[in-house]
Short mmCIF file of C-alpha atoms and ligand atoms in Angstrom, two decimals:
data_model
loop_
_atom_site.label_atom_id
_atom_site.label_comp_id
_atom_site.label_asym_id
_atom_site.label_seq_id
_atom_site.Cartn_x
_atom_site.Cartn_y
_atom_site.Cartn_z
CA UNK F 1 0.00 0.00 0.00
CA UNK F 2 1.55 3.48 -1.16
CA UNK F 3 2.74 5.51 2.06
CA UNK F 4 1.23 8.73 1.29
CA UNK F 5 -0.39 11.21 3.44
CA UNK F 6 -2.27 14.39 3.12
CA UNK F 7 -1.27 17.70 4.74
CA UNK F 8 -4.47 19.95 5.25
CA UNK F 9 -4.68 23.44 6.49
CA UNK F 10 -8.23 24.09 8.31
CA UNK F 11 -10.02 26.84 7.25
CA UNK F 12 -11.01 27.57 11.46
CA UNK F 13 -13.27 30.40 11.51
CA UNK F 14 -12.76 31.76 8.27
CA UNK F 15 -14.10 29.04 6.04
CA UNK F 16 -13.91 30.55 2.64
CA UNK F 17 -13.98 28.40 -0.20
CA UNK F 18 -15.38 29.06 -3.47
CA UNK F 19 -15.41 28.04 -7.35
CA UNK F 20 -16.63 25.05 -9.24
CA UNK F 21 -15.93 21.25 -8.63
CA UNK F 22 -17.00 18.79 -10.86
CA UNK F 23 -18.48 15.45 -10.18
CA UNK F 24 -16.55 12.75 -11.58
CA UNK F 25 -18.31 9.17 -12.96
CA UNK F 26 -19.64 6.75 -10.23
CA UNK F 27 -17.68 4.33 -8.44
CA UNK F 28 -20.49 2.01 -7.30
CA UNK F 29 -21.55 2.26 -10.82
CA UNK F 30 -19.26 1.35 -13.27
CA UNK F 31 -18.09 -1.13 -10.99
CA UNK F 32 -20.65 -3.56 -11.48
CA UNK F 33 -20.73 -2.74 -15.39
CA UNK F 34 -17.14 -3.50 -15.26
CA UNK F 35 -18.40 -6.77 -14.26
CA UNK F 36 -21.01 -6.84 -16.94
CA UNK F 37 -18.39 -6.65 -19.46
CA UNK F 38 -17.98 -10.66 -18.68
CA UNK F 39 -21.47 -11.51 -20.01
CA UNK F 40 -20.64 -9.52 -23.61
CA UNK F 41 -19.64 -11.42 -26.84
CA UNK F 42 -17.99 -8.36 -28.44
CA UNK F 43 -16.59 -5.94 -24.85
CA UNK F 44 -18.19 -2.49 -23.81
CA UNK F 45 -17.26 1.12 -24.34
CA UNK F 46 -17.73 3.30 -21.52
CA UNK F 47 -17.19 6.95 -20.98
CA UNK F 48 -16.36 9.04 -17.64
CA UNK F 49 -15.20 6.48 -15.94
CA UNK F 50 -13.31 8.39 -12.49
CA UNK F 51 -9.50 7.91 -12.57
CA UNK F 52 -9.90 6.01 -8.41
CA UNK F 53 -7.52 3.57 -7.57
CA UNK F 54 -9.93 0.82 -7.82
CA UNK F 55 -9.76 0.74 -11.30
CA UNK F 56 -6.32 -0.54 -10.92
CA UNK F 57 -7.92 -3.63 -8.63
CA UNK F 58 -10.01 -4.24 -12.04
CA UNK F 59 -7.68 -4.36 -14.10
CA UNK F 60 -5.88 -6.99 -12.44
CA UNK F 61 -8.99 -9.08 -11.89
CA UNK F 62 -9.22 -8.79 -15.85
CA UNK F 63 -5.59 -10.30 -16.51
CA UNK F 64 -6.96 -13.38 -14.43
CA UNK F 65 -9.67 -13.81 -17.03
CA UNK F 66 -8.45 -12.55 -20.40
CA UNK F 67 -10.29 -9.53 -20.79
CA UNK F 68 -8.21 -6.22 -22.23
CA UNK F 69 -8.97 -2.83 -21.04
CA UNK F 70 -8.00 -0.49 -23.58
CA UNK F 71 -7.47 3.01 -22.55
CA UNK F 72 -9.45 5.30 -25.24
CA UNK F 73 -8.80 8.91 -23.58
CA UNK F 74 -9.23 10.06 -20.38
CA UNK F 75 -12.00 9.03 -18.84
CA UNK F 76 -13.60 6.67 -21.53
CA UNK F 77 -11.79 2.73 -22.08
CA UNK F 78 -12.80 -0.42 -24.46
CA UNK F 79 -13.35 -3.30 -22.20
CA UNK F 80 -12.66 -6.17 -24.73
CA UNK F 81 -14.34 -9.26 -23.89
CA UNK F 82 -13.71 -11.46 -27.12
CA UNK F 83 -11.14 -13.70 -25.25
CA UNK F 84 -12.72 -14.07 -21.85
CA UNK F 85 -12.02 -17.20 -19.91
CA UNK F 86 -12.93 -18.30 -16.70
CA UNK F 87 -10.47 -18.63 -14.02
CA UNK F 88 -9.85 -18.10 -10.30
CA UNK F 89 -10.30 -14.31 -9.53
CA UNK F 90 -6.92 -12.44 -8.47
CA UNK F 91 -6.68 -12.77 -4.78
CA UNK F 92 -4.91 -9.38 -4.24
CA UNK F 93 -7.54 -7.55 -5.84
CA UNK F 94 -10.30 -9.88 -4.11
CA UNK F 95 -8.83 -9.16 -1.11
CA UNK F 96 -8.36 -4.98 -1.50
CA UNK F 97 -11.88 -4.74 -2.70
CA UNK F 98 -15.18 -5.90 -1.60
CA UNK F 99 -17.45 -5.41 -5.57
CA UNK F 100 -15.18 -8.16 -6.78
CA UNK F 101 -17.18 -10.24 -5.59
CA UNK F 102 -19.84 -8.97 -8.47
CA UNK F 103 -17.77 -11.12 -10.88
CA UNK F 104 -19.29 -13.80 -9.38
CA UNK F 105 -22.66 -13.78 -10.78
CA UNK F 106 -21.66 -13.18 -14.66
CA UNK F 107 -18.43 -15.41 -14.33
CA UNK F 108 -20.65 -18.54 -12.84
CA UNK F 109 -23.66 -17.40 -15.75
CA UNK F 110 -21.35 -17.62 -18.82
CA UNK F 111 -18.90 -20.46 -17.69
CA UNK F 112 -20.66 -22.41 -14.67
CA UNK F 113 -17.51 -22.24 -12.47
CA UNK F 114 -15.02 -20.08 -10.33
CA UNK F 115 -12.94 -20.17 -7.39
CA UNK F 116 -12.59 -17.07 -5.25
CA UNK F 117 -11.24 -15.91 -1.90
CA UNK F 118 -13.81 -14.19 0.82
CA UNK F 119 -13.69 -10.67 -0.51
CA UNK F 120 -12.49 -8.09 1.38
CA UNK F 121 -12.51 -4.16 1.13
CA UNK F 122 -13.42 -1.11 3.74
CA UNK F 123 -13.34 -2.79 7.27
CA UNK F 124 -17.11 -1.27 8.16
CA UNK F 125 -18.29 -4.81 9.08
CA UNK F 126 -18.62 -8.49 9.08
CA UNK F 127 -19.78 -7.89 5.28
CA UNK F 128 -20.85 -11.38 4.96
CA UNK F 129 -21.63 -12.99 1.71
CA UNK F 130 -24.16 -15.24 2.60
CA UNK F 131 -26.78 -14.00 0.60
CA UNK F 132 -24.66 -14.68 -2.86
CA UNK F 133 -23.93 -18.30 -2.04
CA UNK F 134 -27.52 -18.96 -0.81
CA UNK F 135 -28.48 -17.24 -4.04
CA UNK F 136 -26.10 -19.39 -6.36
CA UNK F 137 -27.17 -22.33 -4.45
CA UNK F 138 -30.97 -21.52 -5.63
CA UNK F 139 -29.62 -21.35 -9.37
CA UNK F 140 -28.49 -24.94 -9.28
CA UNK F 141 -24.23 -24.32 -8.36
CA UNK F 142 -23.05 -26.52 -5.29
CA UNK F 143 -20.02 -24.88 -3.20
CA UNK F 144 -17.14 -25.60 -0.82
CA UNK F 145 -14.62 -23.58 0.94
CA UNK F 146 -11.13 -25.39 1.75
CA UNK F 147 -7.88 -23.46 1.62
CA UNK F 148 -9.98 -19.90 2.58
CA UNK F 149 -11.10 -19.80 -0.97
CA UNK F 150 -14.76 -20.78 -2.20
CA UNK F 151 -14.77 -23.53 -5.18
CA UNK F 152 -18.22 -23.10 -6.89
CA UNK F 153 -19.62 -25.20 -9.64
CA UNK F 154 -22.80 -25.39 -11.91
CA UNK F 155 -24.45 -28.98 -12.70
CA UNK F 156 -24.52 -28.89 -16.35
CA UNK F 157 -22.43 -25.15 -16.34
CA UNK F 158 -25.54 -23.95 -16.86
CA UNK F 159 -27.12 -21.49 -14.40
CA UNK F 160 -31.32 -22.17 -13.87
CA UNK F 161 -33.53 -19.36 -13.33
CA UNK F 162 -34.78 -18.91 -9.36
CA UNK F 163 -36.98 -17.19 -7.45
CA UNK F 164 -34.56 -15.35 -5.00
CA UNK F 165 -36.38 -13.76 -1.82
CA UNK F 166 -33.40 -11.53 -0.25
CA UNK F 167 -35.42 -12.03 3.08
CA UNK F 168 -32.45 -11.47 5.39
CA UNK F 169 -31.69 -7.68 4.13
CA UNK F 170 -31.52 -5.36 1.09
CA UNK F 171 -27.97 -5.84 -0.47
CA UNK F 172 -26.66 -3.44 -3.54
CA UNK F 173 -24.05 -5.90 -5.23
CA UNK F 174 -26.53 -9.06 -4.25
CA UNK F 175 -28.93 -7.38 -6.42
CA UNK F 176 -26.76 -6.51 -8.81
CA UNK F 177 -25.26 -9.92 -9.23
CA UNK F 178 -28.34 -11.66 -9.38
CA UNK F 179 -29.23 -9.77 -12.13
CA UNK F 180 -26.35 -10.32 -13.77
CA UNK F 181 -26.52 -13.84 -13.31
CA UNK F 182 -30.20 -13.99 -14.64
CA UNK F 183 -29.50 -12.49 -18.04
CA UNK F 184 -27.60 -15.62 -18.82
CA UNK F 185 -29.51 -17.94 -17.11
CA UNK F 186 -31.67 -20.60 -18.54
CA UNK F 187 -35.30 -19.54 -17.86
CA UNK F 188 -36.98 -16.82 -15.60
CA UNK F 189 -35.30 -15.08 -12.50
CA UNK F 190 -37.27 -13.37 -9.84
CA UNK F 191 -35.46 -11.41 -7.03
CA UNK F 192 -37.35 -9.90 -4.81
CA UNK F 193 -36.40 -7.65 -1.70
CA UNK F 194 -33.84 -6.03 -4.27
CA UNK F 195 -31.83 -2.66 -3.87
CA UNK F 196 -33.51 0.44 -5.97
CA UNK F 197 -29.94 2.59 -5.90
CA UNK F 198 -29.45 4.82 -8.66
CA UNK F 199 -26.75 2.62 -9.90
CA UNK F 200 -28.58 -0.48 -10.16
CA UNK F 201 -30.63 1.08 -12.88
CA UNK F 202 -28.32 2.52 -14.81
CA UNK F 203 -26.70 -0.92 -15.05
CA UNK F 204 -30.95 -2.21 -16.24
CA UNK F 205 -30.46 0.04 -18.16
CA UNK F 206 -27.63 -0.34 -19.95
CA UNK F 207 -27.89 -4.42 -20.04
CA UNK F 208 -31.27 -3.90 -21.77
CA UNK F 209 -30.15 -1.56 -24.75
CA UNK F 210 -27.77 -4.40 -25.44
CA UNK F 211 -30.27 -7.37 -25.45
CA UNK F 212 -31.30 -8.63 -21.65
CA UNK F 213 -34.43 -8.81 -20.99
CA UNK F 214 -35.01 -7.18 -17.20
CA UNK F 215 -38.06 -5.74 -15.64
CA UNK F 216 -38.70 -3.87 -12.67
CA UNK F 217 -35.53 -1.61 -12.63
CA UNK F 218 -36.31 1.03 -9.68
CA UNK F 219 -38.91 -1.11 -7.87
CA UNK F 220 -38.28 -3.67 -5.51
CA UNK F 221 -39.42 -7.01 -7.31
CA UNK F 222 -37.21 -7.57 -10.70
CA UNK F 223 -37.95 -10.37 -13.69
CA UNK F 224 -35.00 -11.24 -15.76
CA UNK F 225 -35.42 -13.13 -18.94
CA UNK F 226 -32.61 -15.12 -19.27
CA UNK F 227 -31.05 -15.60 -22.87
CA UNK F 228 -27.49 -15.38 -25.12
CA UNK F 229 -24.53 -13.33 -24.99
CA UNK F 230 -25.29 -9.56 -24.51
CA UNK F 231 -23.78 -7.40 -27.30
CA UNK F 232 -22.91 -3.51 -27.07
CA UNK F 233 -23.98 -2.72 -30.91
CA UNK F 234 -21.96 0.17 -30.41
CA UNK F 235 -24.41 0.99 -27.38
CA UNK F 236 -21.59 2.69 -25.43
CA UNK F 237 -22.43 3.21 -21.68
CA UNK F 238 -22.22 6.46 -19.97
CA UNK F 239 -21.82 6.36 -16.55
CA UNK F 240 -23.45 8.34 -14.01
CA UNK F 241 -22.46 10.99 -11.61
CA UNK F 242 -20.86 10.35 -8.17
CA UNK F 243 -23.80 10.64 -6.22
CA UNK F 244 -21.56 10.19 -3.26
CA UNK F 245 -19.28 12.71 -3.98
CA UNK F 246 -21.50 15.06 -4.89
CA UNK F 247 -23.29 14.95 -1.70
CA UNK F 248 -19.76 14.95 0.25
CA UNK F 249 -19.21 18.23 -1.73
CA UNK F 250 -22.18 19.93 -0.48
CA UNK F 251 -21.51 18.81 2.94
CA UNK F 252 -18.43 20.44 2.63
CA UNK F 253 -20.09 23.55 0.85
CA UNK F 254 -22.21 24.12 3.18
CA UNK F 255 -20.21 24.29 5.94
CA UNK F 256 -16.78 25.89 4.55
CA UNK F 257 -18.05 27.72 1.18
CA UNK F 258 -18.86 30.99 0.87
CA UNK F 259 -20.18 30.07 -2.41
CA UNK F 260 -19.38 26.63 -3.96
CA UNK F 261 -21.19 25.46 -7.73
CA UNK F 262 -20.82 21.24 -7.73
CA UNK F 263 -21.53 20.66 -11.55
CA UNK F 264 -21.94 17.34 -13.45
CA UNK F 265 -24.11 15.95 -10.98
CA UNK F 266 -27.40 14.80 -10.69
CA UNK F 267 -29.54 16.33 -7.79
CA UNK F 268 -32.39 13.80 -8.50
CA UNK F 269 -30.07 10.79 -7.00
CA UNK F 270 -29.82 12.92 -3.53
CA UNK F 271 -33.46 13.89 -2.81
CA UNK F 272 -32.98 13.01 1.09
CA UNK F 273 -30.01 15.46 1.60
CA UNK F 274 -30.66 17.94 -0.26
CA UNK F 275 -34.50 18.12 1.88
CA UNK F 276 -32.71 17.79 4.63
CA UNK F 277 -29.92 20.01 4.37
CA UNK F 278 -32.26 22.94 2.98
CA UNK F 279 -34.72 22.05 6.19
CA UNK F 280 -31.46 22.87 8.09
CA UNK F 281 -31.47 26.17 7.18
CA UNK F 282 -28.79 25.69 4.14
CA UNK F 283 -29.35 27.83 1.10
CA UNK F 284 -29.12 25.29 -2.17
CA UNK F 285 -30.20 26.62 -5.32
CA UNK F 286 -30.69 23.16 -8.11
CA UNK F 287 -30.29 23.12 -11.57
CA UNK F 288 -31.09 20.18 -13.49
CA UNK F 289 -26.92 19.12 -13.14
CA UNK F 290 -25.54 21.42 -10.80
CA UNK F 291 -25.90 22.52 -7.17
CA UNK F 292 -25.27 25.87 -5.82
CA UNK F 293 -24.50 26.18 -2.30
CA UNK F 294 -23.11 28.41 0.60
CA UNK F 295 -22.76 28.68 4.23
CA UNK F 296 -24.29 31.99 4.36
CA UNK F 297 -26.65 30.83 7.24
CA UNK F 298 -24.66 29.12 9.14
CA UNK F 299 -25.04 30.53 12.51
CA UNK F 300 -28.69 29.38 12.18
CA UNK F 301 -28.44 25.88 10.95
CA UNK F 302 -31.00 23.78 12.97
CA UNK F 303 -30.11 20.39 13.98
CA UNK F 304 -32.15 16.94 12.88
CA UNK F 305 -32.06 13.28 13.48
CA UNK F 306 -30.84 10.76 10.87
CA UNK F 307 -31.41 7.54 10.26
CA UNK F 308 -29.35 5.53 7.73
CA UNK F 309 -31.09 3.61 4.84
CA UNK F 310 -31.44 1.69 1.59
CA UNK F 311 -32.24 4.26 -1.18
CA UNK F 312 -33.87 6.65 -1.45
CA UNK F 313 -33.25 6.83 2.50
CA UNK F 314 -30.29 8.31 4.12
CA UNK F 315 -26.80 6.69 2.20
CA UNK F 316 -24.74 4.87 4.83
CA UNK F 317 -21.78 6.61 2.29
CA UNK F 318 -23.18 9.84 4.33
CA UNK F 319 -23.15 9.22 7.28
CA UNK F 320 -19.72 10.35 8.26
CA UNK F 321 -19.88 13.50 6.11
CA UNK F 322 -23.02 14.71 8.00
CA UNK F 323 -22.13 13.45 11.23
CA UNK F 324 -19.38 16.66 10.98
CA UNK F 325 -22.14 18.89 9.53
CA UNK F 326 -23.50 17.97 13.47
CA UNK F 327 -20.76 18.67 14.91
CA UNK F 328 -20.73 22.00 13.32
CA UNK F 329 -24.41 22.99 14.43
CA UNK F 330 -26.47 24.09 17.69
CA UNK F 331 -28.32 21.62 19.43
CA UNK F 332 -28.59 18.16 19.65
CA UNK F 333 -28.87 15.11 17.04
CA UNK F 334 -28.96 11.53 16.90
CA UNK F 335 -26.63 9.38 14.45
CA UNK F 336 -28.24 6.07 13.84
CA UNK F 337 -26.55 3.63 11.03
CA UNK F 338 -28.39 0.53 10.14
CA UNK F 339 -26.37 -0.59 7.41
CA UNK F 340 -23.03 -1.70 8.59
CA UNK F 341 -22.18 -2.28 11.87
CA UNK F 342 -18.58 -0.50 12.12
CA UNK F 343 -19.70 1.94 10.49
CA UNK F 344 -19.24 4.56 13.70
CA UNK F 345 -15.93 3.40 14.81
CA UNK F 346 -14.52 6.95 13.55
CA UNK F 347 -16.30 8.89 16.39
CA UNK F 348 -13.04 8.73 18.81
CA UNK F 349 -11.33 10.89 16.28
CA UNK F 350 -13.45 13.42 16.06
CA UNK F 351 -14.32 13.53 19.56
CA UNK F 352 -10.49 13.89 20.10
CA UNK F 353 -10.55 16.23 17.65
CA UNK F 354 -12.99 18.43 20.27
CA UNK F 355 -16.41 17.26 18.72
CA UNK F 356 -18.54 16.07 21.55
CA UNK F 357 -20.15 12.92 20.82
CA UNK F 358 -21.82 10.08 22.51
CA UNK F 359 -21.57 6.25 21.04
CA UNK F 360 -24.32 4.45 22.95
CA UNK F 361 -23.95 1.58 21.33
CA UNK F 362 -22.27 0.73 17.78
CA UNK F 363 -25.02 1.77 15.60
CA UNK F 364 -26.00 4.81 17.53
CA UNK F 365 -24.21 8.06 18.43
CA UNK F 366 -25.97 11.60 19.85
CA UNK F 367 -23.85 14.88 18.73
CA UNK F 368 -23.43 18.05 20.72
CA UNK F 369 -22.83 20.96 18.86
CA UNK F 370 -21.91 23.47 17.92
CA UNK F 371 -18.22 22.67 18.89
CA UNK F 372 -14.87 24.17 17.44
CA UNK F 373 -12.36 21.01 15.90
CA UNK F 374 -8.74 21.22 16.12
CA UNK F 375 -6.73 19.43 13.59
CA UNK F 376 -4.73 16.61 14.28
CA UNK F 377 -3.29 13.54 13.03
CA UNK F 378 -5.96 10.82 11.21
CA UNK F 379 -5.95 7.47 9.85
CA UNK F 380 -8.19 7.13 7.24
CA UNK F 381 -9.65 3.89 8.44
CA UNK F 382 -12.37 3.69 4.66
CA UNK F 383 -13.23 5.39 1.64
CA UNK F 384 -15.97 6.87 3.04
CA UNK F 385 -14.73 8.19 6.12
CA UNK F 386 -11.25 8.99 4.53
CA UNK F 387 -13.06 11.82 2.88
CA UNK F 388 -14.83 12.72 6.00
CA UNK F 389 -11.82 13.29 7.51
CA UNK F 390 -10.76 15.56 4.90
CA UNK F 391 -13.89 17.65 5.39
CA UNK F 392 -13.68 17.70 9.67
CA UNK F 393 -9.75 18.59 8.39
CA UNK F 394 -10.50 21.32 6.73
CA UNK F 395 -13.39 22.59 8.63
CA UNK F 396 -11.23 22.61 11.85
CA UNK F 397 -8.93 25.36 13.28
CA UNK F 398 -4.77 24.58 12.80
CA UNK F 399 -2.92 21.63 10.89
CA UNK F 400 -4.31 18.15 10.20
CA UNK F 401 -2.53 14.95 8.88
CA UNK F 402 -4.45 12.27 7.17
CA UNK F 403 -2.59 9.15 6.65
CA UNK F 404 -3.82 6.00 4.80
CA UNK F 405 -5.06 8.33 1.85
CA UNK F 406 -5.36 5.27 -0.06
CA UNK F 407 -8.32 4.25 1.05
CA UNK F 408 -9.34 8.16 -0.38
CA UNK F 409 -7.80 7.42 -3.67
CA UNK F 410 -9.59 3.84 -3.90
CA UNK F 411 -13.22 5.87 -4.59
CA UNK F 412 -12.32 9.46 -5.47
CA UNK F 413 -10.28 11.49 -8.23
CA UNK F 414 -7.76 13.53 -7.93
CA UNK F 415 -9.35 15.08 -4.73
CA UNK F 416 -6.40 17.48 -3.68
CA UNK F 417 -6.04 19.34 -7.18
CA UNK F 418 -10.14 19.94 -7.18
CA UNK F 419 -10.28 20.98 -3.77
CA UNK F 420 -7.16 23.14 -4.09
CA UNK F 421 -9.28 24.62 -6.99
CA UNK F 422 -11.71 25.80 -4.87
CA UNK F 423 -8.91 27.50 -2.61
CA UNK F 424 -8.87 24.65 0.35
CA UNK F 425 -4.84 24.08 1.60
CA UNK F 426 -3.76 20.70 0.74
CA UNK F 427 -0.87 19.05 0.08
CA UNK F 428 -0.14 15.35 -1.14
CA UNK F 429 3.02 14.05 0.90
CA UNK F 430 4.82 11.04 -0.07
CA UNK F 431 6.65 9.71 3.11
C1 UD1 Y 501 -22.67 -1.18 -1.57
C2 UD1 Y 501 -21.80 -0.02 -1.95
C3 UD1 Y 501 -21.32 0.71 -0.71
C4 UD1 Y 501 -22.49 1.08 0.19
C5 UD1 Y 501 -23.41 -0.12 0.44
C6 UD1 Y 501 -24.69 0.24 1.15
C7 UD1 Y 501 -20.79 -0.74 -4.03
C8 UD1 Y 501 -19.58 -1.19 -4.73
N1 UD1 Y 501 -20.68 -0.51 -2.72
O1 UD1 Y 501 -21.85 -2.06 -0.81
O2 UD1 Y 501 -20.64 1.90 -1.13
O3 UD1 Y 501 -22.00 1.51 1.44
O4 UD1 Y 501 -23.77 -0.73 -0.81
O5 UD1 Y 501 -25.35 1.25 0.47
O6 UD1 Y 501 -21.83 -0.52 -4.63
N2 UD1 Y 501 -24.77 -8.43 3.70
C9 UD1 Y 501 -24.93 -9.71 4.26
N3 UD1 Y 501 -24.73 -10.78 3.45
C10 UD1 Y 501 -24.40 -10.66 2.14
C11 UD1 Y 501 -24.25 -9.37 1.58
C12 UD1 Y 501 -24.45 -8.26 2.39
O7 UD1 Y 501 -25.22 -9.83 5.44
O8 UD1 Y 501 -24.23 -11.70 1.48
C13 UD1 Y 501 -24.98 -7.23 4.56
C14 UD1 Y 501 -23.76 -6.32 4.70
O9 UD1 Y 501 -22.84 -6.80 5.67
C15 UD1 Y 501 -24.43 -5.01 5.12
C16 UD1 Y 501 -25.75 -5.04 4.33
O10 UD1 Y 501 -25.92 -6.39 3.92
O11 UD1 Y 501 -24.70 -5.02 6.49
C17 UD1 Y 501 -25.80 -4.18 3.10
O12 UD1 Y 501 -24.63 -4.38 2.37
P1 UD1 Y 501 -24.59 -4.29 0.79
O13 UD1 Y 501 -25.75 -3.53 0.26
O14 UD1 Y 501 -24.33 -5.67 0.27
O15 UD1 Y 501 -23.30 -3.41 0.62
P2 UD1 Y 501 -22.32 -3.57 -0.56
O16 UD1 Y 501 -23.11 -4.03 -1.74
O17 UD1 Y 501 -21.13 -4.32 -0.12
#
């Protein structure tokens, strides 16, 4: 893992940044697409795709199965698929990131077999994968684990269609492996319980202009129709906005910007912030892909109670960014996360930091504010809160060091240069 840090400058009571910043392509969307690529005769061509380190994870996952991942220009690459194979999935990039384990449900569709080690990624949980071995199990594959690496095989290499209840919980790449596995499948797949993110239907989306045959994309019951090998037609896909950045951005905005303009974005995919943010007093003005917004009001910011949830509830991504917008406002709020349970284990920084903050219990934490942070030294502990850290960094008074910036790099672009853009002091340190 590269030792690099970031250096940060807090803006203290001044907080004064301003510009544009624009949203790059989703993570948690072309991820899965990435994925896709494996159920294509001819390869997909896909356009802003965000230069994040997990790309790098992908690529190596592709030299394990002969797929090529041509470059085209900056943000757009040719996946070619023509000489896909199966194989056993690399285990470094298994390990380093949990959506490998997407490849699962195309790879088993098109060749009826794969070995793979228990993924791993962001340490915000147990992150079972119960629900995608219970799932393959349904479609007619039989599995072992022996050496820490799961062997699973198809009778006949040939997925069957299923009716797949995800009675346990709601699971984003579940969902969007099932799918995946249904387009190839013989027969008629029914998953039910399924996630409804914003990325999930741009991958429907996308899978259907090239010849699946899925219905339901947005609701919570979907019908796949299996058939034969998807082809792009020159269908290229264009991937969505970040809509985790973007609502990171207008955390940050609207704590530290005296006027900040987040373009590229799509306000639609962040209904539940946005209400709640402007109920808090923020002034956001929306266009139909940009967000205006500034801490003009700060001093009267009203504080409010979330709860995290499957979309279109709270994001779990959010939690740590708005947890600091708490911090940062007077009164009294409860933090409850229902997604993952590690997802809180951040607060001693913060509170260390001078936030005062109450963990009851893992999933729940109450916030006192407003209080006044002091930088310090961080360890970026996951993506999610690696950025969060940047923001409580640069909304705080005096010097902060964030190490582990990896984790930062795995899920966002080139964040110093755009926030130095918008006049925030930070510095990329190689140790
Ligand atoms: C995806 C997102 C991640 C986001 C999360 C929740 C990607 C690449 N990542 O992660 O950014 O934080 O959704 O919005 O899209 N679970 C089980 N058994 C399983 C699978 C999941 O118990 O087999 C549990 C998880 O531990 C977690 C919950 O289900 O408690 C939801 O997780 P899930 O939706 O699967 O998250 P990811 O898809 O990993």
């Amino acid at each position: 893992m590269e030792k690099e840090k970031f250096i940060i400058q807090g803006l203290g009571k001044e907080k004064s940044l301003s510009g544009k910043i624009k949203i790059s392509g989703s993570k948690n969307a072309v991820l899965p697409v990435m994925a896709a690529s494996v159920l294509f005769e001819d390869g997909i061509k896909m356009t802003n795709v965000p230069l994040i380190k997990d790309l790098d994870r992908i690529k190596e996952i592709y030299e394990g199965l002969g797929i090529k991942m041509d470059k085209l220009s900056n943000d757009s690459y040719f996946i070619n698929t023509k000489k896909v194979r199966s194989g056993e999935m690399d285990e470094k990039a298994s390990k380093m990131m949990r959506a490998s384990i997407i490849f699962a449900g195309p790879i088993l569709a098109r060749f009826g077999e794969l070995v793979f080690p228990h993924p791993g990624g962001c340490v915000i949980g147990a992150r079972p994968i119960d629900l995608f071995l219970e799932g393959f199990e349904k479609m007619g594959a039989t599995w072992e684990h022996k050496n820490e690496k799961y062997y699973i095989k198809v009778k006949g290499k040939k997925l069957k269609g299923a009716n797949i209840f995800f009675k346990k919980l709601i699971s984003v790449t579940a969902t969007e492996t099932f799918i995946m596995a249904g387009v190839l499948a013989e027969g008629k797949t029914v998953l039910s319980n399924v996630a409804m993110e914003p990325e999930i239907i741009s991958l429907i989306d996308y899978l259907n202009k090239c010849g699946a045959k899925i219905k339901g994309a947005g609701t919570p019951v979907l019908e796949i129709k299996g058939g034969d090998l998807l082809k792009s037609n020159g269908f290229v896909y264009e991937n969505i906005p970040d809509r985790i950045e973007t609502g990171s951005f207008l955390i940050l905005g609207a704590l530290c910007a005296s006027d900040l303009e987040i373009c590229n974005c799509d306000p639609f995919h962040l209904e539940v912030l946005i209400e709640t943010l402007k109920d808090s007093g923020v002034n956001i003005e929306l266009g139909k892909n940009y967000i205006k917004v500034n801490n003009k009001n700060k001093e009267n910011y009203k504080t409010f109670d979330i709860k995290t949830h499957e979309y279109p509830g709270f994001p779990t991504d959010l939690q740590s960014p708005i947890l600091i917008y708490l911090t940062q406002v007077n009164g009294e709020s409860l933090v409850f996360e229902t997604i993952f349970e590690g997802r809180l284990n951040y607060v001693d920084d913060l509170i260390k930091m001078g936030a005062d903050i109450k963990l009851w219990d893992a999933l729940r934490a109450t916030v006192k504010g407003k209080t006044y942070l002091k930088g310090r030294e961080l360890d970026g502990p996951d993506i999610r809160t690696g950025f969060a850290f940047v923001i409580a960094a640069l909304v705080a008074e005096n010097e902060s060091i964030i190490n582990n910036i990896y984790y930062i790099d795995r899920g966002y672009e080139n964040i110093e240069n755009r926030l130095q853009a918008i006049g925030a002091n930070i510095e990329r340190v190689i140790n």
